[in-house]
Amino acid sequence: MAVVEVAAADDATAFAVQDLLAANYAIAPGDRTVREPGVRLRCFLDLRREPGS
């Protein structure tokens, strides 16, 4: 399991990065961003792989 925090300029970019991660890993997606300078989004990745994948 890994925690990924995405720092981006806007919500659309943060969610696009999350979508790219979801294409390769099982994730527990974030559903909202935190406003700081820019935005931050936290999601959780399951890095376990099935044998042969």
PDB file of C-alpha atoms in Angstrom:
ATOM      1  CA  MET A   1       0.000   0.000   0.000  1.00  0.00           C
ATOM      2  CA  ALA A   2       1.242   3.480  -0.811  1.00  0.00           C
ATOM      3  CA  VAL A   3      -0.136   6.957  -0.278  1.00  0.00           C
ATOM      4  CA  VAL A   4       0.277   9.356  -3.187  1.00  0.00           C
ATOM      5  CA  GLU A   5      -0.243  13.071  -2.763  1.00  0.00           C
ATOM      6  CA  VAL A   6      -0.623  14.939  -6.027  1.00  0.00           C
ATOM      7  CA  ALA A   7       0.250  18.638  -6.087  1.00  0.00           C
ATOM      8  CA  ALA A   8      -1.195  20.383  -9.140  1.00  0.00           C
ATOM      9  CA  ALA A   9      -2.175  23.785 -10.438  1.00  0.00           C
ATOM     10  CA  ASP A  10      -5.896  22.962 -10.578  1.00  0.00           C
ATOM     11  CA  ASP A  11      -8.520  20.301  -9.808  1.00  0.00           C
ATOM     12  CA  ALA A  12      -8.679  19.020 -13.386  1.00  0.00           C
ATOM     13  CA  THR A  13      -4.952  18.273 -13.463  1.00  0.00           C
ATOM     14  CA  ALA A  14      -4.983  16.568 -10.046  1.00  0.00           C
ATOM     15  CA  PHE A  15      -7.880  14.300 -11.057  1.00  0.00           C
ATOM     16  CA  ALA A  16      -6.229  13.548 -14.424  1.00  0.00           C
ATOM     17  CA  VAL A  17      -3.118  12.289 -12.599  1.00  0.00           C
ATOM     18  CA  GLN A  18      -5.341  10.172 -10.353  1.00  0.00           C
ATOM     19  CA  ASP A  19      -6.992   8.680 -13.464  1.00  0.00           C
ATOM     20  CA  LEU A  20      -3.563   7.764 -14.868  1.00  0.00           C
ATOM     21  CA  LEU A  21      -2.671   5.992 -11.618  1.00  0.00           C
ATOM     22  CA  ALA A  22      -6.022   4.152 -11.643  1.00  0.00           C
ATOM     23  CA  ALA A  23      -5.229   2.779 -15.112  1.00  0.00           C
ATOM     24  CA  ASN A  24      -2.277   0.819 -13.665  1.00  0.00           C
ATOM     25  CA  TYR A  25      -3.078   0.207  -9.996  1.00  0.00           C
ATOM     26  CA  ALA A  26      -6.002  -0.570  -7.753  1.00  0.00           C
ATOM     27  CA  ILE A  27      -6.639   2.691  -5.927  1.00  0.00           C
ATOM     28  CA  ALA A  28      -8.889   4.197  -3.318  1.00  0.00           C
ATOM     29  CA  PRO A  29      -9.472   7.497  -5.109  1.00  0.00           C
ATOM     30  CA  GLY A  30      -9.664  10.900  -3.513  1.00  0.00           C
ATOM     31  CA  ASP A  31     -12.929  12.700  -4.119  1.00  0.00           C
ATOM     32  CA  ARG A  32     -11.921  16.233  -3.218  1.00  0.00           C
ATOM     33  CA  THR A  33      -8.874  18.460  -3.292  1.00  0.00           C
ATOM     34  CA  VAL A  34      -7.364  20.664  -0.609  1.00  0.00           C
ATOM     35  CA  ARG A  35      -6.643  24.251  -1.565  1.00  0.00           C
ATOM     36  CA  GLU A  36      -3.194  25.552  -0.793  1.00  0.00           C
ATOM     37  CA  PRO A  37      -1.080  27.370  -3.247  1.00  0.00           C
ATOM     38  CA  GLY A  38      -2.389  25.162  -6.041  1.00  0.00           C
ATOM     39  CA  VAL A  39      -4.357  22.065  -5.034  1.00  0.00           C
ATOM     40  CA  ARG A  40      -3.494  18.751  -3.398  1.00  0.00           C
ATOM     41  CA  LEU A  41      -5.198  15.403  -3.812  1.00  0.00           C
ATOM     42  CA  ARG A  42      -4.398  12.265  -1.788  1.00  0.00           C
ATOM     43  CA  CYS A  43      -5.137   8.734  -2.998  1.00  0.00           C
ATOM     44  CA  PHE A  44      -4.106   5.279  -1.833  1.00  0.00           C
ATOM     45  CA  LEU A  45      -2.539   2.668  -4.155  1.00  0.00           C
ATOM     46  CA  ASP A  46      -2.486  -1.087  -3.712  1.00  0.00           C
ATOM     47  CA  LEU A  47       0.863  -2.094  -5.177  1.00  0.00           C
ATOM     48  CA  ARG A  48       0.299  -5.852  -4.968  1.00  0.00           C
ATOM     49  CA  ARG A  49       0.341  -7.547  -8.357  1.00  0.00           C
ATOM     50  CA  GLU A  50      -1.180 -10.827  -9.396  1.00  0.00           C
ATOM     51  CA  PRO A  51       1.411 -13.454 -10.402  1.00  0.00           C
ATOM     52  CA  GLY A  52       2.355 -13.035 -14.049  1.00  0.00           C
ATOM     53  CA  SER A  53       1.141  -9.437 -14.400  1.00  0.00           C
TER      54      SER A  53
END
